[in-house]
Short mmCIF file of C-alpha atoms (C1' of nucleotides) in Angstrom, two decimals:
data_model
loop_
_atom_site.label_atom_id
_atom_site.label_comp_id
_atom_site.label_asym_id
_atom_site.label_seq_id
_atom_site.Cartn_x
_atom_site.Cartn_y
_atom_site.Cartn_z
CA MET D 1 -4.54 -36.72 -10.63
CA SER D 2 -3.89 -34.59 -13.64
CA ALA D 3 -0.75 -32.47 -13.86
CA GLU D 4 -2.97 -29.44 -14.37
CA ASN D 5 -4.43 -29.80 -11.00
CA MET D 6 -1.29 -29.73 -9.15
CA PHE D 7 -1.91 -26.29 -7.65
CA SER D 8 -5.69 -26.19 -7.88
CA HIS D 9 -6.33 -27.52 -4.38
CA LYS D 10 -8.94 -24.90 -3.62
CA ARG D 11 -11.03 -24.85 -0.61
CA LEU D 12 -15.05 -24.56 -0.55
CA PRO D 13 -16.46 -21.46 0.98
CA SER D 14 -18.10 -23.21 3.90
CA MET D 15 -16.04 -25.49 6.26
CA ASP D 16 -15.54 -26.01 9.81
CA THR D 17 -13.74 -23.28 11.86
CA LYS D 18 -10.48 -25.19 12.12
CA SER D 19 -10.24 -25.01 8.30
CA LYS D 20 -11.19 -21.61 8.14
CA ILE D 21 -8.61 -20.64 10.68
CA LEU D 22 -6.10 -22.51 8.48
CA ASN D 23 -7.17 -20.75 5.41
CA ALA D 24 -7.05 -17.18 6.99
CA ALA D 25 -3.54 -17.98 8.45
CA GLU D 26 -2.40 -19.44 5.22
CA ALA D 27 -3.34 -16.26 3.28
CA ALA D 28 -1.82 -14.05 5.71
CA ILE D 29 1.43 -15.86 5.88
CA VAL D 30 1.46 -15.66 2.18
CA LYS D 31 0.89 -11.87 2.38
CA GLY D 32 3.17 -10.86 5.00
CA GLY D 33 5.13 -13.72 6.58
CA TYR D 34 5.08 -15.09 10.40
CA GLY D 35 5.37 -11.81 12.05
CA ALA D 36 2.78 -9.71 9.91
CA PHE D 37 -0.39 -11.30 11.11
CA SER D 38 -2.04 -11.60 14.51
CA PHE D 39 -4.60 -13.95 16.03
CA ARG D 40 -6.88 -11.04 16.12
CA ASP D 41 -6.46 -10.59 12.32
CA ILE D 42 -7.27 -14.32 11.82
CA ALA D 43 -10.10 -14.11 14.30
CA GLU D 44 -11.82 -11.05 12.38
CA GLU D 45 -11.26 -13.02 9.19
CA VAL D 46 -12.99 -16.11 10.34
CA GLY D 47 -15.66 -14.31 12.35
CA ILE D 48 -14.87 -15.45 15.89
CA LYS D 49 -12.65 -13.88 18.78
CA SER D 50 -8.95 -14.11 19.13
CA ALA D 51 -9.49 -16.41 22.27
CA SER D 52 -11.31 -18.91 20.16
CA VAL D 53 -8.37 -19.17 17.71
CA HIS D 54 -6.26 -20.09 20.59
CA TYR D 55 -8.67 -22.70 21.58
CA HIS D 56 -8.06 -24.59 18.39
CA TYR D 57 -4.27 -23.64 18.05
CA PRO D 58 -3.04 -22.73 21.50
CA THR D 59 0.11 -21.04 20.39
CA LYS D 60 1.19 -19.21 17.05
CA ALA D 61 3.78 -22.07 16.31
CA ASP D 62 1.08 -24.63 16.59
CA LEU D 63 -1.12 -22.70 14.15
CA VAL D 64 1.72 -22.13 11.69
CA VAL D 65 2.81 -25.88 11.81
CA ALA D 66 -0.60 -26.80 11.16
CA VAL D 67 -0.74 -24.71 8.21
CA MET D 68 2.48 -26.09 6.89
CA VAL D 69 1.42 -29.71 7.43
CA ARG D 70 -1.87 -29.32 5.68
CA PHE D 71 -0.06 -27.51 2.84
CA THR D 72 2.51 -30.12 2.35
CA HIS D 73 -0.10 -32.92 2.61
CA ASP D 74 -2.42 -30.99 -0.12
CA PHE D 75 0.60 -30.57 -2.21
CA GLN D 76 1.75 -33.80 -2.01
CA ALA D 77 -1.80 -35.44 -2.84
CA ALA D 78 -2.03 -33.15 -5.94
CA LEU D 79 1.30 -34.29 -7.46
CA PRO D 80 1.20 -37.02 -10.20
CA ASP D 81 3.30 -40.02 -9.43
CA PRO D 82 6.35 -40.01 -11.71
CA ASN D 83 6.80 -43.68 -11.48
CA THR D 84 3.64 -44.75 -13.57
CA PRO D 85 4.15 -45.66 -17.10
CA ASP D 86 1.56 -43.09 -18.34
CA PHE D 87 3.66 -40.29 -16.52
CA ASP D 88 4.24 -37.35 -18.76
CA ALA D 89 7.31 -35.44 -17.49
CA LYS D 90 7.32 -32.77 -20.03
CA ARG D 91 3.76 -32.05 -19.60
CA THR D 92 4.29 -32.26 -15.74
CA LEU D 93 7.08 -29.92 -15.64
CA ASN D 94 5.26 -27.25 -17.73
CA ALA D 95 2.14 -27.67 -15.64
CA PHE D 96 4.21 -27.11 -12.56
CA ILE D 97 5.64 -23.80 -13.81
CA ASP D 98 2.14 -22.43 -14.71
CA GLY D 99 0.80 -23.68 -11.53
CA PHE D 100 3.52 -21.84 -9.46
CA ARG D 101 2.84 -18.78 -11.54
CA ALA D 102 -0.93 -19.13 -10.87
CA GLN D 103 -0.52 -19.51 -7.17
CA ASN D 104 2.12 -16.97 -6.49
CA VAL D 105 3.04 -14.50 -9.30
CA GLU D 106 -0.40 -13.73 -10.46
CA HIS D 107 -1.67 -12.94 -7.09
CA HIS D 108 1.19 -10.70 -6.46
CA ASN D 109 2.41 -12.83 -3.65
CA MET D 110 5.53 -14.99 -2.84
CA SER D 111 4.91 -18.69 -1.85
CA ILE D 112 4.19 -19.63 1.59
CA CYS D 113 7.55 -21.48 1.93
CA THR D 114 9.57 -18.53 0.79
CA MET D 115 7.78 -16.23 3.04
CA LEU D 116 8.42 -18.61 5.98
CA THR D 117 11.97 -19.21 4.89
CA ALA D 118 12.67 -15.46 5.31
CA ASP D 119 11.30 -15.49 8.75
CA LYS D 120 13.38 -18.48 9.62
CA HIS D 121 15.40 -16.65 12.46
CA GLN D 122 12.20 -16.10 14.25
CA LEU D 123 10.63 -19.52 13.89
CA SER D 124 10.47 -22.03 16.70
CA ASP D 125 12.08 -25.55 15.74
CA VAL D 126 8.81 -27.26 15.12
CA VAL D 127 8.03 -24.52 12.52
CA SER D 128 11.18 -24.81 10.94
CA GLN D 129 11.08 -28.45 10.76
CA SER D 130 7.64 -28.34 9.08
CA LEU D 131 9.17 -26.01 6.60
CA ALA D 132 12.15 -28.07 5.90
CA ASP D 133 9.74 -31.17 5.62
CA PHE D 134 7.71 -29.45 2.75
CA TYR D 135 11.07 -28.50 0.91
CA GLN D 136 12.01 -32.32 1.09
CA VAL D 137 8.83 -33.46 -0.39
CA LYS D 138 9.04 -30.96 -3.05
CA LEU D 139 12.62 -31.75 -3.97
CA ASP D 140 12.08 -35.38 -3.90
CA TRP D 141 9.29 -35.40 -6.32
CA LEU D 142 11.01 -32.92 -8.78
CA THR D 143 14.26 -35.24 -8.54
CA SER D 144 11.88 -38.22 -9.89
CA VAL D 145 10.60 -35.95 -12.48
CA PHE D 146 13.88 -34.79 -13.73
CA LYS D 147 15.28 -38.38 -13.67
CA ARG D 148 12.18 -39.47 -15.96
CA LEU D 149 12.84 -36.38 -18.06
CA GLU D 150 16.43 -36.29 -18.42
CA GLY D 151 17.83 -39.84 -17.08
CA GLY D 152 21.09 -39.50 -15.44
CA THR D 153 22.29 -40.36 -11.99
CA GLU D 154 20.20 -39.53 -8.88
CA THR D 155 22.63 -36.81 -7.95
CA ALA D 156 22.17 -34.95 -11.34
CA ALA D 157 18.56 -35.06 -11.11
CA GLN D 158 18.66 -33.82 -7.68
CA ASN D 159 20.76 -31.10 -8.79
CA ARG D 160 18.68 -30.14 -11.53
CA ALA D 161 15.44 -30.28 -9.07
CA GLY D 162 17.20 -27.65 -7.02
CA GLN D 163 18.16 -25.37 -9.82
CA PHE D 164 14.45 -25.67 -11.01
CA ILE D 165 13.12 -24.83 -7.55
CA ALA D 166 15.65 -22.10 -7.06
CA ALA D 167 14.81 -20.61 -10.34
CA LEU D 168 10.97 -20.50 -9.81
CA HIS D 169 11.45 -19.02 -6.37
CA GLY D 170 14.06 -16.67 -7.38
CA ALA D 171 11.82 -15.52 -10.28
CA SER D 172 8.95 -14.77 -7.72
CA VAL D 173 11.24 -12.57 -5.55
CA LEU D 174 12.23 -10.71 -8.74
CA VAL D 175 8.62 -10.10 -9.78
CA GLN D 176 7.83 -8.83 -6.42
CA ALA D 177 10.70 -6.68 -6.03
CA THR D 178 10.31 -5.12 -9.26
CA GLY D 179 6.57 -5.16 -9.67
CA GLU D 180 7.09 -6.53 -13.16
CA PRO D 181 5.34 -9.84 -13.52
CA ALA D 182 6.99 -10.47 -16.86
CA TRP D 183 10.08 -11.54 -15.21
CA TYR D 184 8.36 -14.67 -14.12
CA GLU D 185 8.24 -16.01 -17.75
CA LYS D 186 11.53 -14.72 -18.56
CA VAL D 187 12.93 -16.74 -16.01
CA ALA D 188 10.84 -19.81 -16.40
CA SER D 189 11.01 -19.99 -20.05
CA SER D 190 14.47 -21.55 -19.80
CA TRP D 191 12.85 -24.44 -18.05
CA ARG D 192 9.54 -25.01 -20.33
CA GLN D 193 9.68 -28.26 -22.20
CA PRO D 194 8.72 -28.35 -25.80
CA ALA D 195 5.90 -30.35 -26.63
CA ASP D 196 6.40 -33.81 -28.36
CA MET C 1 37.74 -1.97 -8.52
CA SER C 2 38.63 -5.57 -8.95
CA ALA C 3 35.81 -8.21 -9.22
CA GLU C 4 37.01 -9.80 -5.85
CA ASN C 5 36.10 -6.61 -3.75
CA MET C 6 32.29 -6.36 -5.08
CA PHE C 7 30.84 -7.78 -1.88
CA SER C 8 33.54 -6.68 0.40
CA HIS C 9 32.53 -3.21 1.44
CA LYS C 10 33.00 -3.76 4.94
CA ARG C 11 32.57 -0.95 7.69
CA LEU C 12 35.31 0.05 10.18
CA PRO C 13 34.51 -0.68 13.90
CA SER C 14 34.59 2.98 14.99
CA MET C 15 32.12 5.32 13.14
CA ASP C 16 29.60 8.01 13.65
CA THR C 17 26.36 7.26 15.24
CA LYS C 18 24.42 7.42 12.05
CA SER C 19 26.33 4.92 10.37
CA LYS C 20 26.23 2.69 13.59
CA ILE C 21 22.56 2.92 13.21
CA LEU C 22 22.63 1.89 9.62
CA ASN C 23 24.88 -0.99 10.37
CA ALA C 24 22.77 -2.21 13.13
CA ALA C 25 19.63 -1.92 10.89
CA GLU C 26 21.20 -3.54 7.97
CA ALA C 27 22.12 -6.49 9.97
CA ALA C 28 18.78 -6.54 11.72
CA ILE C 29 16.89 -6.52 8.36
CA VAL C 30 19.12 -9.22 6.98
CA LYS C 31 18.29 -11.37 9.98
CA GLY C 32 14.74 -11.02 10.30
CA GLY C 33 13.21 -8.53 7.91
CA TYR C 34 11.53 -5.26 8.30
CA GLY C 35 9.21 -6.34 11.05
CA ALA C 36 11.49 -8.21 13.23
CA PHE C 37 13.55 -5.60 14.74
CA SER C 38 12.52 -2.45 16.92
CA PHE C 39 14.04 0.97 17.46
CA ARG C 40 15.02 -0.41 20.89
CA ASP C 41 17.01 -3.32 19.41
CA ILE C 42 18.90 -0.84 17.22
CA ALA C 43 19.41 1.62 20.15
CA GLU C 44 20.83 -0.99 22.38
CA GLU C 45 23.27 -2.39 19.64
CA VAL C 46 24.51 1.09 19.09
CA GLY C 47 24.74 1.96 22.78
CA ILE C 48 22.12 4.79 22.73
CA LYS C 49 18.57 5.20 23.73
CA SER C 50 15.51 4.47 21.16
CA ALA C 51 14.80 8.19 21.19
CA SER C 52 18.20 8.93 19.77
CA VAL C 53 17.55 6.69 16.90
CA HIS C 54 14.51 8.61 15.89
CA TYR C 55 16.32 11.90 16.15
CA HIS C 56 18.41 10.48 13.38
CA TYR C 57 16.00 8.68 11.29
CA PRO C 58 12.52 9.98 12.47
CA THR C 59 10.48 6.91 11.11
CA LYS C 60 11.06 3.36 10.47
CA ALA C 61 10.68 3.93 7.07
CA ASP C 62 13.19 6.62 6.88
CA LEU C 63 15.65 4.36 8.49
CA VAL C 64 15.12 1.71 6.19
CA VAL C 65 15.37 3.84 3.12
CA ALA C 66 18.46 5.12 4.23
CA VAL C 67 19.92 1.56 4.72
CA MET C 68 18.80 0.60 1.20
CA VAL C 69 20.20 3.82 -0.34
CA ARG C 70 23.66 3.29 1.23
CA PHE C 71 23.56 -0.30 0.47
CA THR C 72 22.76 0.35 -3.19
CA HIS C 73 25.23 3.08 -3.60
CA ASP C 74 28.05 0.89 -1.91
CA PHE C 75 26.94 -2.06 -4.15
CA GLN C 76 27.15 0.07 -7.10
CA ALA C 77 30.58 1.56 -6.16
CA ALA C 78 32.09 -1.81 -5.98
CA LEU C 79 31.12 -3.25 -9.27
CA PRO C 80 33.60 -3.35 -12.02
CA ASP C 81 32.62 -1.16 -15.25
CA PRO C 82 31.79 -3.71 -17.87
CA ASN C 83 32.58 -1.26 -20.47
CA THR C 84 36.00 -1.05 -19.99
CA PRO C 85 38.54 -2.84 -22.47
CA ASP C 86 40.20 -4.89 -19.64
CA PHE C 87 36.76 -6.01 -18.15
CA ASP C 88 36.95 -9.76 -17.56
CA ALA C 89 33.34 -10.97 -17.82
CA LYS C 90 34.00 -14.38 -16.76
CA ARG C 91 36.03 -13.74 -13.75
CA THR C 92 33.54 -11.13 -12.60
CA LEU C 93 30.71 -13.39 -12.78
CA ASN C 94 32.57 -15.89 -10.89
CA ALA C 95 33.56 -13.44 -8.26
CA PHE C 96 29.84 -12.38 -8.11
CA ILE C 97 28.85 -15.92 -7.33
CA ASP C 98 31.39 -16.29 -4.67
CA GLY C 99 30.64 -12.89 -3.24
CA PHE C 100 26.96 -13.59 -3.16
CA ARG C 101 27.63 -16.74 -1.17
CA ALA C 102 30.11 -15.14 1.29
CA GLN C 103 27.71 -12.31 2.24
CA ASN C 104 24.70 -14.47 2.43
CA VAL C 105 24.88 -18.01 2.48
CA GLU C 106 27.89 -18.42 4.77
CA HIS C 107 26.43 -16.26 7.18
CA HIS C 108 23.27 -18.17 7.32
CA ASN C 109 21.34 -15.28 6.03
CA MET C 110 19.24 -14.26 2.96
CA SER C 111 20.38 -11.16 1.13
CA ILE C 112 18.86 -7.93 2.53
CA CYS C 113 16.77 -7.48 -0.70
CA THR C 114 15.25 -10.86 -0.52
CA MET C 115 14.29 -10.16 3.13
CA LEU C 116 12.68 -6.75 2.46
CA THR C 117 10.97 -8.11 -0.73
CA ALA C 118 9.33 -10.70 1.36
CA ASP C 119 7.83 -7.94 3.73
CA LYS C 120 6.91 -5.77 0.63
CA HIS C 121 3.25 -5.92 1.61
CA GLN C 122 3.99 -3.99 4.82
CA LEU C 123 6.51 -1.43 3.24
CA SER C 124 5.64 2.12 2.47
CA ASP C 125 5.97 3.44 -1.12
CA VAL C 126 9.34 4.85 -0.42
CA VAL C 127 10.81 1.84 0.97
CA SER C 128 9.38 -0.32 -1.79
CA GLN C 129 10.90 2.17 -4.45
CA SER C 130 14.35 1.95 -2.74
CA LEU C 131 14.17 -1.68 -3.08
CA ALA C 132 13.03 -1.66 -6.67
CA ASP C 133 15.88 0.86 -7.34
CA PHE C 134 18.40 -1.62 -5.89
CA TYR C 135 17.24 -4.36 -8.12
CA GLN C 136 17.40 -2.05 -11.12
CA VAL C 137 20.92 -1.46 -10.53
CA LYS C 138 21.70 -5.08 -10.23
CA LEU C 139 19.88 -5.80 -13.22
CA ASP C 140 21.22 -3.24 -15.36
CA TRP C 141 24.81 -4.09 -14.36
CA LEU C 142 24.57 -7.89 -15.02
CA THR C 143 22.67 -7.09 -18.42
CA SER C 144 25.99 -5.40 -19.28
CA VAL C 145 28.01 -8.18 -17.91
CA PHE C 146 26.10 -10.81 -19.96
CA LYS C 147 26.17 -8.76 -22.98
CA ARG C 148 29.93 -8.59 -22.80
CA LEU C 149 30.03 -12.46 -22.02
CA GLU C 150 27.65 -13.70 -24.53
CA GLY C 151 26.86 -11.02 -26.95
CA GLY C 152 23.41 -11.19 -28.21
CA THR C 153 20.58 -8.79 -28.11
CA GLU C 154 19.88 -6.47 -25.17
CA THR C 155 16.82 -8.44 -24.30
CA ALA C 156 18.72 -11.54 -24.39
CA ALA C 157 21.28 -10.36 -22.01
CA GLN C 158 18.48 -9.06 -19.79
CA ASN C 159 16.67 -12.32 -19.54
CA ARG C 160 19.96 -13.91 -18.63
CA ALA C 161 20.65 -11.31 -15.92
CA GLY C 162 17.16 -12.06 -14.53
CA GLN C 163 17.73 -15.86 -14.78
CA PHE C 164 21.08 -15.48 -12.84
CA ILE C 165 19.68 -13.23 -10.19
CA ALA C 166 16.94 -15.55 -9.72
CA ALA C 167 19.10 -18.65 -9.47
CA LEU C 168 21.31 -17.05 -6.86
CA HIS C 169 18.33 -15.61 -4.82
CA GLY C 170 16.36 -18.99 -5.27
CA ALA C 171 19.57 -20.85 -4.13
CA SER C 172 19.71 -18.99 -0.88
CA VAL C 173 16.23 -19.54 -0.30
CA LEU C 174 16.85 -23.40 -0.79
CA VAL C 175 19.81 -23.08 1.64
CA GLN C 176 17.85 -21.26 4.45
CA ALA C 177 14.91 -23.60 4.21
CA THR C 178 16.94 -26.84 4.25
CA GLY C 179 19.58 -25.77 6.35
CA GLU C 180 22.07 -27.37 3.59
CA PRO C 181 24.35 -24.79 2.32
CA ALA C 182 25.74 -27.32 -0.28
CA TRP C 183 22.64 -26.29 -2.13
CA TYR C 184 24.10 -22.91 -3.05
CA GLU C 185 26.83 -24.43 -5.19
CA LYS C 186 24.56 -27.11 -6.74
CA VAL C 187 22.47 -24.30 -8.17
CA ALA C 188 25.24 -21.86 -8.78
CA SER C 189 27.58 -24.26 -10.67
CA SER C 190 25.43 -24.07 -13.77
CA TRP C 191 26.47 -20.45 -13.85
CA ARG C 192 30.08 -20.71 -13.28
CA GLN C 193 32.31 -19.79 -16.08
CA PRO C 194 35.27 -21.92 -17.16
CA ALA C 195 38.67 -20.13 -17.03
CA ASP C 196 40.17 -19.22 -20.33
"C1'" DT E 1 -23.54 -34.18 33.00
"C1'" DT E 2 -19.96 -33.79 30.34
"C1'" DA E 3 -17.64 -32.29 26.42
"C1'" DC E 4 -17.25 -28.78 23.12
"C1'" DA E 5 -16.95 -24.40 20.82
"C1'" DC E 6 -17.37 -20.25 21.74
"C1'" DC E 7 -17.39 -15.78 24.49
"C1'" DT E 8 -15.69 -11.49 27.82
"C1'" DA E 9 -11.98 -9.65 30.17
"C1'" DT E 10 -7.53 -8.98 31.12
"C1'" DC E 11 -2.42 -9.50 31.41
"C1'" DA E 12 2.51 -8.22 30.85
"C1'" DA E 13 5.45 -7.32 27.26
"C1'" DG E 14 6.63 -4.76 23.28
"C1'" DT E 15 5.75 -1.33 19.55
"C1'" DG E 16 6.71 3.30 16.93
"C1'" DA E 17 6.60 7.91 17.85
"C1'" DT E 18 6.55 12.29 20.56
"C1'" DA E 19 7.42 15.92 24.13
"C1'" DG E 20 10.46 18.14 26.65
"C1'" DG E 21 14.99 18.53 29.17
"C1'" DT E 22 20.26 18.92 29.18
"C1'" DA E 23 24.96 19.22 28.36
"C1'" DG E 24 28.27 20.41 24.94
"C1'" DT E 25 30.01 23.02 21.03
"C1'" DC E 26 29.97 26.31 17.49
"C1'" DT E 27 29.26 31.14 15.84
"C1'" DC E 28 28.34 35.81 15.88
"C1'" DT E 29 28.42 40.28 18.18
"C1'" DC E 30 30.17 43.71 21.22
"C1'" DG S 1 37.92 37.39 24.63
"C1'" DA S 2 33.46 37.14 26.81
"C1'" DG S 3 28.93 36.41 26.73
"C1'" DA S 4 24.54 35.31 24.04
"C1'" DG S 5 22.03 32.62 21.25
"C1'" DA S 6 21.49 28.69 18.56
"C1'" DC S 7 22.42 24.18 17.26
"C1'" DT S 8 23.65 19.19 17.95
"C1'" DA S 9 23.24 14.88 19.81
"C1'" DC S 10 21.68 12.85 23.26
"C1'" DC S 11 18.64 11.81 27.31
"C1'" DT S 12 14.05 10.61 30.46
"C1'" DA S 13 9.51 9.91 30.56
"C1'" DT S 14 5.59 8.84 28.50
"C1'" DC S 15 1.87 7.94 24.98
"C1'" DA S 16 -1.67 4.95 22.72
"C1'" DC S 17 -1.72 0.90 20.45
"C1'" DT S 18 -0.71 -3.98 19.29
"C1'" DT S 19 0.76 -8.40 20.62
"C1'" DG S 20 0.51 -13.68 22.25
"C1'" DA S 21 -1.51 -15.75 25.78
"C1'" DT S 22 -4.64 -17.00 29.78
"C1'" DA S 23 -8.55 -17.36 33.12
"C1'" DG S 24 -12.75 -18.23 33.57
"C1'" DG S 25 -17.81 -17.80 32.17
"C1'" DT S 26 -21.81 -19.24 28.72
"C1'" DG S 27 -24.73 -21.70 25.85
"C1'" DT S 28 -25.63 -25.94 23.30
"C1'" DA S 29 -25.93 -30.69 22.15
"C1'" DA S 30 -24.95 -35.46 22.95
#
DNA sequence: TTACACCTATCAAGTGATAGGTAGTCTCTC
DNA sequence: GAGAGACTACCTATCACTTGATAGGTGTAA
């Protein structure tokens, strides 16, 4: 999978109900977090009744876990493998920066993981775990990328991965809070890799 | 005001009702955001009835704006002036990093501004504005600090301020999401200033 | 006939907000 | 200095509404 496709795992308009529910829930979480959407909101978006949403996902925790599991899976599937000979670390990192902006900043949103993290105190353990799992996947992959990019120890690469994630997430907070999308590039620019 | 006191604007235990309400609301927002607390929660915390909270702050928007206005005011009052001769930029920046950790990370919370930013889609305009105002105060001050610290153009210092804020906020997201407080220092370490 | 995917109807709990009452205190006037 | 009025800071009670969740019915397809 090419680096440009990392964030472009779009869904087709016509899908089964379960997927439509997950799509609606994912969009709702991105927009307002865990507490800001209801089963009725999701139901209306999908075109069914709220009881039918409960049929597919009995509780809200079930629903949100399912969203995070799918999100993590799709995210992971879209990432190029840093352990292949033709892996281009610089291009991949730049593509990641662009992808993050395209998915979050340009849609005037924060990432689904930042939103759920903010709501962590009201999440059940299963949901918290699915969130932590996603961050682990992301951190592990970025650690490999930075190891390819800069060499050094595992710990050093891990720290760089954390700093990188923090920068992008923090940048999207800044954009949201100030309403000035330009902040994203100002923050991300220090992480952009020059072309060979 | 010394750099060490930037984040230590603590309230005394006995205060008037209005302040108690603001204290309770601030703590509640930090814990769960805009949607995760009710007038009844605040009332119980303060020891009055919910109608009495409405007496002091008619609507939820009024209450949250008051919280942010007080927070911004106290924050601003606690910042040392970067335009004095004896201003120590290095020490101030390190103290800021420590203060941010003490107030947020060590309490297993994210900052009140990150929380409200995540809820931005459900905030009324006045609340959004009070949030944006706070970020402006913070960015302006940090811009001055970085100008003292590194020199360069206004724009360069502004970018550095944004990168710095993003790093700290992103770090606290990472800490919350993973449950590993160590991430804060790993991210913040790259911003720490060596002693003279 | 059985499983599936929906539905209607309803529940108890919690929400922000309002109306209107009450005790205490302050201030002005005679 | 006593009484009247107004103001303050609470209260009880209630409103309309939304929430997550459940029970139980309906149609359809294998």
